[in-house]
């Protein structure tokens, strides 16, 4: 069912410079996973931004991230809402090999880590309380360490879920665990389980299945995007212990991915796509999130996220419920445009690569230059800024909305939960600074770290 009735044929965007160019293709199919951070796609469709650009778009929910990536590679999908690690991993040949690029970053933040009620009860004595009796945030994984040890003593393996081996969720969960002294396990070329030497064993669970899998006791916790943390809280089966904003404020999340071949063959269409997505992101963050409840209603449609309005709104409108009744203000839990959220920074790509190396998905050491070359081959700020410039010229965006003079690297981040500064310009120094993880010349061979 179409929820947007277009009563006017948009002319504003078509009056711009793109209107004078022929779109190489105008009928497109984009894929997504049922998460709230697919919002720019839904909004670009429902508010007519795609049609403004002369694009006739079909949005199709995908069963899982692997199916989605395969669809983009084989051309079943023209583009997709992707895990930021997917274009990077595909381009370097980790898993499915293909050159995927992103000219648009879809959002910042948006994830959380949830544990079962049983685990929470065991963690709670190890967490300081505020004067009102509520737990003090952010909660360190140090509070989870004695629980993992207790399970181990009882002969129970501590399993947690994440959505995909190259997902932000995998790396954020690993980051949180390691910052608290818990080893999340290594990958190696002959063991892609990611569980070598693990204290906590991570495995893949599709996002919509996370709450049910937790309730069944198959896993004891998980890291996922919304609304699947809030769903567990509202169903009374789990407690959200931390958001990714508390792990790394304004961390990069999803991207919009296309094949390099599509971008090369369809430059005008690519520009039109990016223009529409930028406009959608602007609308989502406009006027201090004034449009968020309308966005929540749209996302609740079954063809998009399909969760209850209340569940989606719990995180999408500036609050977050950690456990029943513990609702706190988190105005930046979902960021779609402010803080230059849509600009594809090279340093964001480099961070994912450092985590892939840290945990053995990149099995051998690489030079700083290699990390930077990979980032530049995947992230395309040149395409983004060209689209942004045309929007400014058309009066649809403001000059100050975009980082025109950026070299592609964010300022050094000093607010990650472990206190270790991140500078994308020096990836190897960053990798070597971690007390847990591979560093230097180390390799994982026959299940053991060598070097």
Short mmCIF file of C-alpha atoms in Angstrom, two decimals:
data_model
loop_
_atom_site.label_atom_id
_atom_site.label_comp_id
_atom_site.label_asym_id
_atom_site.label_seq_id
_atom_site.Cartn_x
_atom_site.Cartn_y
_atom_site.Cartn_z
CA UNK A 1 0.00 0.00 0.00
CA UNK A 2 1.34 3.42 -0.87
CA UNK A 3 1.01 5.84 2.00
CA UNK A 4 2.01 8.97 0.16
CA UNK A 5 -0.49 10.45 -2.28
CA UNK A 6 1.43 12.78 -4.52
CA UNK A 7 -0.81 15.72 -5.31
CA UNK A 8 1.76 17.86 -7.02
CA UNK A 9 4.50 16.93 -9.42
CA UNK A 10 7.58 18.31 -7.73
CA UNK A 11 9.33 20.90 -9.83
CA UNK A 12 11.79 22.55 -7.46
CA UNK A 13 14.52 19.91 -7.63
CA UNK A 14 13.95 19.20 -11.31
CA UNK A 15 14.61 22.85 -12.06
CA UNK A 16 18.16 22.34 -10.86
CA UNK A 17 21.24 21.35 -12.83
CA UNK A 18 20.40 17.66 -12.81
CA UNK A 19 17.23 18.30 -14.80
CA UNK A 20 19.34 19.32 -17.77
CA UNK A 21 21.09 15.96 -17.71
CA UNK A 22 19.58 12.66 -18.73
CA UNK A 23 19.28 10.08 -16.00
CA UNK A 24 20.95 6.92 -17.25
CA UNK A 25 18.32 4.83 -15.43
CA UNK A 26 15.23 6.03 -13.59
CA UNK A 27 13.58 2.81 -12.35
CA UNK A 28 15.47 1.51 -9.32
CA UNK A 29 15.05 -1.11 -6.59
CA UNK A 30 16.74 -0.54 -3.24
CA UNK A 31 17.07 -3.06 -0.42
CA UNK A 32 16.97 -2.55 3.32
CA UNK A 33 16.76 -4.43 6.63
CA UNK A 34 13.91 -3.70 9.03
CA UNK A 35 15.71 -1.25 11.30
CA UNK A 36 14.86 2.35 12.15
CA UNK A 37 18.07 3.59 10.53
CA UNK A 38 16.68 2.72 7.10
CA UNK A 39 14.60 5.89 7.64
CA UNK A 40 16.27 8.05 4.95
CA UNK A 41 15.08 5.60 2.30
CA UNK A 42 11.52 5.48 3.61
CA UNK A 43 11.35 9.27 3.95
CA UNK A 44 12.86 9.90 0.51
CA UNK A 45 10.14 7.66 -0.90
CA UNK A 46 7.16 8.76 1.19
CA UNK A 47 7.86 12.49 0.91
CA UNK A 48 8.47 12.31 -2.81
CA UNK A 49 12.16 13.24 -2.84
CA UNK A 50 12.98 10.36 -5.18
CA UNK A 51 10.22 11.44 -7.54
CA UNK A 52 11.47 15.03 -7.36
CA UNK A 53 14.70 13.71 -8.87
CA UNK A 54 12.89 11.81 -11.61
CA UNK A 55 13.49 8.47 -9.92
CA UNK A 56 10.88 5.72 -9.64
CA UNK A 57 12.04 3.68 -6.68
CA UNK A 58 10.85 0.40 -5.21
CA UNK A 59 11.96 -0.39 -1.65
CA UNK A 60 12.26 -4.05 -0.71
CA UNK A 61 12.94 -5.48 2.74
CA UNK A 62 15.59 -8.22 2.70
CA UNK A 63 15.78 -11.36 4.81
CA UNK A 64 19.29 -10.71 6.10
CA UNK A 65 22.48 -8.77 5.38
CA UNK A 66 24.05 -11.49 3.24
CA UNK A 67 21.03 -11.71 0.95
CA UNK A 68 21.02 -7.92 0.71
CA UNK A 69 24.69 -7.73 -0.30
CA UNK A 70 24.29 -10.52 -2.83
CA UNK A 71 21.34 -8.65 -4.34
CA UNK A 72 23.43 -5.52 -4.89
CA UNK A 73 26.29 -7.52 -6.38
CA UNK A 74 24.15 -9.54 -8.78
CA UNK A 75 22.06 -6.51 -9.81
CA UNK A 76 18.78 -7.68 -8.32
CA UNK A 77 19.08 -4.54 -6.19
CA UNK A 78 20.47 -1.29 -7.56
CA UNK A 79 21.60 -0.14 -4.13
CA UNK A 80 20.92 -0.74 -0.46
CA UNK A 81 20.95 0.35 3.16
CA UNK A 82 24.14 -1.41 4.28
CA UNK A 83 26.24 -2.13 7.29
CA UNK A 84 29.18 0.25 7.02
CA UNK A 85 31.54 -2.70 7.10
CA UNK A 86 29.93 -4.43 4.11
CA UNK A 87 31.29 -2.27 1.27
CA UNK A 88 34.71 -2.29 2.94
CA UNK A 89 34.82 -6.04 3.51
CA UNK A 90 33.58 -6.82 -0.01
CA UNK A 91 36.13 -4.48 -1.58
CA UNK A 92 39.07 -6.08 0.24
CA UNK A 93 37.70 -9.56 -0.46
CA UNK A 94 36.68 -10.59 3.05
CA UNK A 95 33.73 -12.87 2.36
CA UNK A 96 32.03 -12.05 -0.92
CA UNK A 97 34.39 -10.05 -3.15
CA UNK A 98 33.06 -7.05 -5.07
CA UNK A 99 33.90 -3.38 -5.36
CA UNK A 100 31.13 -1.61 -3.43
CA UNK A 101 31.22 2.13 -2.79
CA UNK A 102 29.27 4.55 -0.65
CA UNK A 103 28.64 8.20 -1.48
CA UNK A 104 26.28 8.65 1.49
CA UNK A 105 26.45 7.84 5.20
CA UNK A 106 22.96 7.10 6.52
CA UNK A 107 23.25 7.92 10.23
CA UNK A 108 25.20 8.15 13.46
CA UNK A 109 24.58 6.05 16.58
CA UNK A 110 21.37 3.99 16.82
CA UNK A 111 22.50 0.72 18.44
CA UNK A 112 22.36 -0.76 21.92
CA UNK A 113 23.47 -3.80 23.90
CA UNK A 114 20.77 -5.78 25.69
CA UNK A 115 21.10 -8.65 28.17
CA UNK A 116 18.56 -11.11 29.56
CA UNK A 117 16.82 -10.40 32.84
CA UNK A 118 18.81 -13.21 34.48
CA UNK A 119 22.13 -11.72 33.40
CA UNK A 120 21.02 -8.23 34.43
CA UNK A 121 20.17 -9.40 37.95
CA UNK A 122 23.66 -10.86 38.25
CA UNK A 123 25.30 -7.73 36.80
CA UNK A 124 23.39 -5.20 38.89
CA UNK A 125 25.35 -5.63 42.18
CA UNK A 126 28.52 -4.69 40.29
CA UNK A 127 27.09 -1.42 38.93
CA UNK A 128 27.23 1.86 40.93
CA UNK A 129 23.90 3.53 41.68
CA UNK A 130 22.86 7.16 41.40
CA UNK A 131 21.24 8.92 44.39
CA UNK A 132 17.79 7.96 43.08
CA UNK A 133 18.74 4.28 43.05
CA UNK A 134 18.94 3.85 39.29
CA UNK A 135 22.12 2.41 37.78
CA UNK A 136 24.83 4.84 36.81
CA UNK A 137 25.56 5.00 33.10
CA UNK A 138 27.58 4.26 31.05
CA UNK A 139 27.79 0.69 32.28
CA UNK A 140 31.15 -0.98 31.80
CA UNK A 141 31.51 -4.58 30.68
CA UNK A 142 33.53 -4.99 33.89
CA UNK A 143 30.12 -5.56 35.50
CA UNK A 144 29.55 -8.46 33.11
CA UNK A 145 32.93 -10.12 33.77
CA UNK A 146 31.96 -11.85 37.06
CA UNK A 147 28.76 -13.10 35.41
CA UNK A 148 30.73 -14.64 32.54
CA UNK A 149 33.08 -16.22 35.08
CA UNK A 150 30.14 -17.64 37.06
CA UNK A 151 28.63 -19.14 33.90
CA UNK A 152 32.02 -20.63 32.99
CA UNK A 153 32.35 -22.20 36.45
CA UNK A 154 28.91 -23.72 35.95
CA UNK A 155 29.99 -25.16 32.61
CA UNK A 156 27.84 -22.76 30.57
CA UNK A 157 29.26 -20.99 27.54
CA UNK A 158 28.33 -17.29 27.50
CA UNK A 159 26.81 -16.66 24.07
CA UNK A 160 25.79 -13.28 22.68
CA UNK A 161 24.31 -12.25 19.34
CA UNK A 162 25.33 -9.70 16.75
CA UNK A 163 23.89 -9.17 13.31
CA UNK A 164 26.78 -9.91 10.91
CA UNK A 165 30.55 -10.50 11.10
CA UNK A 166 31.34 -7.11 9.49
CA UNK A 167 28.57 -5.17 11.22
CA UNK A 168 29.03 -2.17 13.45
CA UNK A 169 27.22 -4.23 16.06
CA UNK A 170 29.93 -6.90 16.02
CA UNK A 171 32.69 -4.32 16.41
CA UNK A 172 30.84 -2.24 19.01
CA UNK A 173 30.03 -5.29 21.11
CA UNK A 174 33.64 -6.42 20.85
CA UNK A 175 34.83 -2.92 21.73
CA UNK A 176 32.63 -2.79 24.85
CA UNK A 177 33.58 -6.28 26.00
CA UNK A 178 37.31 -5.70 25.50
CA UNK A 179 37.16 -2.33 27.29
CA UNK A 180 35.80 -4.26 30.28
CA UNK A 181 38.51 -6.91 30.11
CA UNK A 182 36.50 -9.63 28.33
CA UNK A 183 37.95 -11.24 25.21
CA UNK A 184 35.42 -11.52 22.34
CA UNK A 185 37.58 -13.90 20.27
CA UNK A 186 39.74 -13.82 17.16
CA UNK A 187 39.10 -14.73 13.54
CA UNK A 188 41.67 -16.49 11.36
CA UNK A 189 41.79 -17.51 7.70
CA UNK A 190 40.92 -21.11 8.63
CA UNK A 191 38.46 -20.31 11.45
CA UNK A 192 35.90 -17.62 10.63
CA UNK A 193 33.80 -18.24 13.74
CA UNK A 194 35.47 -15.31 15.50
CA UNK A 195 35.56 -17.33 18.71
CA UNK A 196 39.26 -18.22 19.06
CA UNK A 197 40.36 -17.55 22.69
CA UNK A 198 36.96 -16.03 23.49
CA UNK A 199 35.55 -15.35 26.94
CA UNK A 200 32.26 -14.33 25.33
CA UNK A 201 31.15 -16.20 22.20
CA UNK A 202 29.54 -14.07 19.51
CA UNK A 203 27.38 -15.41 16.68
CA UNK A 204 25.03 -14.03 14.03
CA UNK A 205 21.32 -13.51 14.67
CA UNK A 206 19.11 -11.50 12.26
CA UNK A 207 17.92 -8.26 13.93
CA UNK A 208 14.15 -8.96 14.06
CA UNK A 209 14.85 -12.36 15.65
CA UNK A 210 17.00 -11.00 18.47
CA UNK A 211 14.28 -10.66 21.16
CA UNK A 212 12.82 -14.12 20.51
CA UNK A 213 16.29 -15.70 20.52
CA UNK A 214 17.06 -13.98 23.83
CA UNK A 215 13.75 -15.11 25.33
CA UNK A 216 14.42 -18.69 24.23
CA UNK A 217 17.73 -18.64 26.12
CA UNK A 218 19.80 -19.38 23.02
CA UNK A 219 21.81 -16.22 23.71
CA UNK A 220 22.27 -14.21 26.91
CA UNK A 221 22.53 -10.82 25.25
CA UNK A 222 23.00 -9.06 21.95
CA UNK A 223 23.99 -5.90 20.14
CA UNK A 224 21.50 -4.62 17.57
CA UNK A 225 19.94 -1.50 16.12
CA UNK A 226 16.51 -0.24 17.02
CA UNK A 227 13.76 -1.07 17.56
CA UNK A 228 14.99 -4.47 18.72
CA UNK A 229 16.55 -3.34 22.02
CA UNK A 230 13.41 -1.45 22.97
CA UNK A 231 11.31 -4.43 21.90
CA UNK A 232 13.04 -6.61 24.51
CA UNK A 233 12.58 -3.98 27.22
CA UNK A 234 8.92 -3.43 26.43
CA UNK A 235 8.26 -7.17 26.34
CA UNK A 236 9.94 -7.47 29.75
CA UNK A 237 12.48 -10.05 28.61
CA UNK A 238 15.68 -8.00 28.78
CA UNK A 239 17.48 -4.84 29.87
CA UNK A 240 19.40 -2.50 27.57
CA UNK A 241 22.66 -1.91 29.42
CA UNK A 242 24.34 0.60 27.10
CA UNK A 243 23.85 2.48 23.84
CA UNK A 244 26.53 2.88 21.22
CA UNK A 245 26.37 6.61 21.85
CA UNK A 246 27.86 5.79 25.27
CA UNK A 247 30.52 3.59 23.67
CA UNK A 248 31.49 6.25 21.12
CA UNK A 249 29.39 9.42 20.86
CA UNK A 250 28.29 10.08 17.28
CA UNK A 251 29.88 6.97 15.89
CA UNK A 252 29.29 6.10 12.21
CA UNK A 253 26.60 3.53 11.49
CA UNK A 254 24.90 2.48 8.23
CA UNK A 255 25.76 3.61 4.70
CA UNK A 256 24.06 3.52 1.32
CA UNK A 257 25.96 1.12 -0.92
CA UNK A 258 26.14 0.70 -4.71
CA UNK A 259 28.53 -1.18 -6.93
CA UNK A 260 31.43 0.83 -8.31
CA UNK A 261 30.24 -0.26 -11.75
CA UNK A 262 26.78 1.23 -11.19
CA UNK A 263 28.29 4.55 -10.07
CA UNK A 264 30.65 4.68 -13.04
CA UNK A 265 27.95 3.84 -15.57
CA UNK A 266 25.23 6.00 -13.98
CA UNK A 267 26.81 9.18 -12.60
CA UNK A 268 23.72 11.36 -13.06
CA UNK A 269 21.43 8.79 -11.48
CA UNK A 270 23.87 8.43 -8.59
CA UNK A 271 23.79 12.18 -8.04
CA UNK A 272 19.99 12.12 -8.04
CA UNK A 273 19.94 9.33 -5.46
CA UNK A 274 22.29 11.19 -3.15
CA UNK A 275 20.32 14.43 -3.50
CA UNK A 276 17.11 12.66 -2.48
CA UNK A 277 18.76 10.96 0.48
CA UNK A 278 20.35 14.19 1.72
CA UNK A 279 16.96 15.88 1.63
CA UNK A 280 15.43 13.00 3.58
CA UNK A 281 18.16 13.18 6.22
CA UNK A 282 17.68 16.95 6.54
CA UNK A 283 13.95 16.45 7.09
CA UNK A 284 14.55 13.80 9.75
CA UNK A 285 16.70 16.13 11.88
CA UNK A 286 14.97 19.42 11.05
CA UNK A 287 13.81 21.76 13.82
CA UNK A 288 15.26 19.74 16.68
CA UNK A 289 13.68 16.48 15.53
CA UNK A 290 10.23 18.01 15.13
CA UNK A 291 9.40 15.52 12.37
CA UNK A 292 10.35 12.40 14.28
CA UNK A 293 6.83 11.28 15.29
CA UNK A 294 5.74 11.51 11.67
CA UNK A 295 8.79 9.46 10.76
CA UNK A 296 7.93 6.93 13.48
CA UNK A 297 4.44 6.50 12.01
CA UNK A 298 5.95 5.87 8.58
CA UNK A 299 8.52 3.40 9.89
CA UNK A 300 5.79 1.45 11.68
CA UNK A 301 4.24 0.50 8.33
CA UNK A 302 4.64 -3.25 7.78
CA UNK A 303 6.60 -2.75 4.57
CA UNK A 304 9.29 -0.81 6.47
CA UNK A 305 10.15 -1.74 10.09
CA UNK A 306 6.73 -3.02 11.05
CA UNK A 307 7.11 -2.59 14.82
CA UNK A 308 4.64 -0.81 17.09
CA UNK A 309 4.70 2.98 17.05
CA UNK A 310 5.45 3.01 20.79
CA UNK A 311 8.44 0.71 20.39
CA UNK A 312 9.98 2.75 17.57
CA UNK A 313 9.25 6.06 19.28
CA UNK A 314 10.97 4.91 22.47
CA UNK A 315 14.37 5.58 20.89
CA UNK A 316 13.57 7.61 17.77
CA UNK A 317 12.17 10.67 19.53
CA UNK A 318 15.06 11.57 21.85
CA UNK A 319 14.64 9.16 24.75
CA UNK A 320 15.80 5.63 25.50
CA UNK A 321 14.31 3.13 27.93
CA UNK A 322 17.03 1.00 29.51
CA UNK A 323 14.73 -1.09 31.65
CA UNK A 324 11.00 -0.82 32.37
CA UNK A 325 10.43 2.65 33.82
CA UNK A 326 14.04 3.84 33.42
CA UNK A 327 13.53 6.30 30.56
CA UNK A 328 16.34 8.79 29.98
CA UNK A 329 16.91 11.64 27.57
CA UNK A 330 19.23 10.62 24.72
CA UNK A 331 18.55 13.33 22.12
CA UNK A 332 21.29 12.09 19.80
CA UNK A 333 20.48 8.40 19.92
CA UNK A 334 19.50 8.66 16.24
CA UNK A 335 21.28 11.31 14.17
CA UNK A 336 20.59 11.52 10.46
CA UNK A 337 21.98 14.89 9.35
CA UNK A 338 23.46 17.09 12.04
CA UNK A 339 27.18 16.80 12.83
CA UNK A 340 27.72 16.18 9.10
CA UNK A 341 26.26 12.72 9.62
CA UNK A 342 25.68 12.07 5.92
CA UNK A 343 29.22 12.92 4.78
CA UNK A 344 31.23 9.74 4.04
CA UNK A 345 34.41 10.33 6.04
CA UNK A 346 37.49 8.30 5.14
CA UNK A 347 38.28 8.05 8.85
CA UNK A 348 35.01 6.19 9.42
CA UNK A 349 36.08 3.54 6.92
CA UNK A 350 39.53 3.37 8.49
CA UNK A 351 38.01 2.71 11.93
CA UNK A 352 36.18 -0.34 10.61
CA UNK A 353 39.38 -1.58 9.02
CA UNK A 354 41.28 -1.18 12.30
CA UNK A 355 38.71 -3.35 14.06
CA UNK A 356 38.88 -5.95 11.30
CA UNK A 357 42.64 -6.11 11.81
CA UNK A 358 42.33 -6.05 15.61
CA UNK A 359 40.18 -9.20 15.62
CA UNK A 360 41.90 -11.06 12.78
CA UNK A 361 39.51 -10.55 9.88
CA UNK A 362 42.44 -8.79 8.23
CA UNK A 363 44.90 -11.56 8.96
CA UNK A 364 48.17 -9.78 8.21
CA UNK A 365 49.55 -6.35 9.12
CA UNK A 366 49.11 -3.56 6.60
CA UNK A 367 50.68 -0.12 6.19
CA UNK A 368 48.88 3.09 7.10
CA UNK A 369 48.82 3.91 3.39
CA UNK A 370 46.95 0.68 2.66
CA UNK A 371 44.19 1.62 5.11
CA UNK A 372 43.87 5.04 3.53
CA UNK A 373 43.82 3.66 -0.03
CA UNK A 374 41.04 1.23 0.84
CA UNK A 375 39.04 4.00 2.49
CA UNK A 376 39.35 6.20 -0.59
CA UNK A 377 38.32 3.38 -2.90
CA UNK A 378 35.09 2.78 -0.96
CA UNK A 379 33.99 6.13 0.50
CA UNK A 380 33.19 8.79 -2.11
CA UNK A 381 32.90 12.27 -0.58
CA UNK A 382 33.48 13.74 -4.04
CA UNK A 383 30.13 12.41 -5.24
CA UNK A 384 28.47 13.52 -2.03
CA UNK A 385 29.77 17.10 -2.21
CA UNK A 386 28.77 17.45 -5.86
CA UNK A 387 25.21 16.50 -4.93
CA UNK A 388 25.30 18.81 -1.91
CA UNK A 389 26.53 21.72 -4.04
CA UNK A 390 23.64 21.28 -6.45
CA UNK A 391 21.16 21.30 -3.56
CA UNK A 392 22.64 24.54 -2.25
CA UNK A 393 22.46 26.08 -5.72
CA UNK A 394 18.81 25.02 -5.96
CA UNK A 395 18.01 26.66 -2.62
CA UNK A 396 17.20 23.29 -1.02
CA UNK A 397 20.08 23.30 1.46
CA UNK A 398 22.37 25.80 3.17
CA UNK A 399 26.06 26.33 2.58
CA UNK A 400 26.86 25.71 6.26
CA UNK A 401 25.23 22.26 6.17
CA UNK A 402 28.25 20.61 4.56
CA UNK A 403 32.00 20.22 5.34
CA UNK A 404 33.32 21.64 2.08
CA UNK A 405 36.94 21.91 3.20
CA UNK A 406 37.24 18.54 4.92
CA UNK A 407 40.18 16.31 3.99
CA UNK A 408 37.96 13.32 4.75
CA UNK A 409 39.24 12.79 8.28
CA UNK A 410 37.37 13.65 11.44
CA UNK A 411 39.12 15.30 14.36
CA UNK A 412 40.82 12.92 16.77
CA UNK A 413 38.13 11.17 18.85
CA UNK A 414 38.94 11.17 22.55
CA UNK A 415 35.61 10.09 23.99
CA UNK A 416 35.46 6.35 23.32
CA UNK A 417 34.54 4.25 26.34
CA UNK A 418 38.05 2.85 26.81
CA UNK A 419 39.64 6.30 26.73
CA UNK A 420 41.93 5.39 23.82
CA UNK A 421 42.11 8.25 21.26
CA UNK A 422 41.27 7.42 17.67
CA UNK A 423 43.02 9.21 14.80
CA UNK A 424 42.18 7.82 11.38
CA UNK A 425 45.43 9.25 10.01
CA UNK A 426 47.50 6.78 12.07
CA UNK A 427 45.61 3.48 12.05
CA UNK A 428 48.50 1.25 13.08
CA UNK A 429 49.30 3.35 16.13
CA UNK A 430 45.65 3.02 17.11
CA UNK A 431 45.64 -0.75 16.64
CA UNK A 432 48.81 -1.10 18.68
CA UNK A 433 47.30 0.86 21.59
CA UNK A 434 44.77 -1.83 22.54
CA UNK A 435 45.58 -4.17 25.44
CA UNK A 436 43.30 -6.84 23.92
CA UNK A 437 43.53 -7.67 20.22
CA UNK A 438 46.12 -8.28 17.52
CA UNK A 439 48.83 -5.69 17.02
CA UNK A 440 52.06 -5.20 15.15
CA UNK A 441 53.15 -8.29 13.22
CA UNK A 442 50.91 -10.72 15.10
CA UNK A 443 49.06 -13.48 13.26
CA UNK A 444 46.55 -16.12 14.33
CA UNK A 445 47.86 -19.50 13.20
CA UNK A 446 46.33 -22.86 14.14
CA UNK A 447 44.17 -21.19 16.73
CA UNK A 448 47.03 -19.37 18.47
CA UNK A 449 48.39 -15.84 18.36
CA UNK A 450 51.95 -15.75 17.10
CA UNK A 451 54.35 -12.85 16.87
#
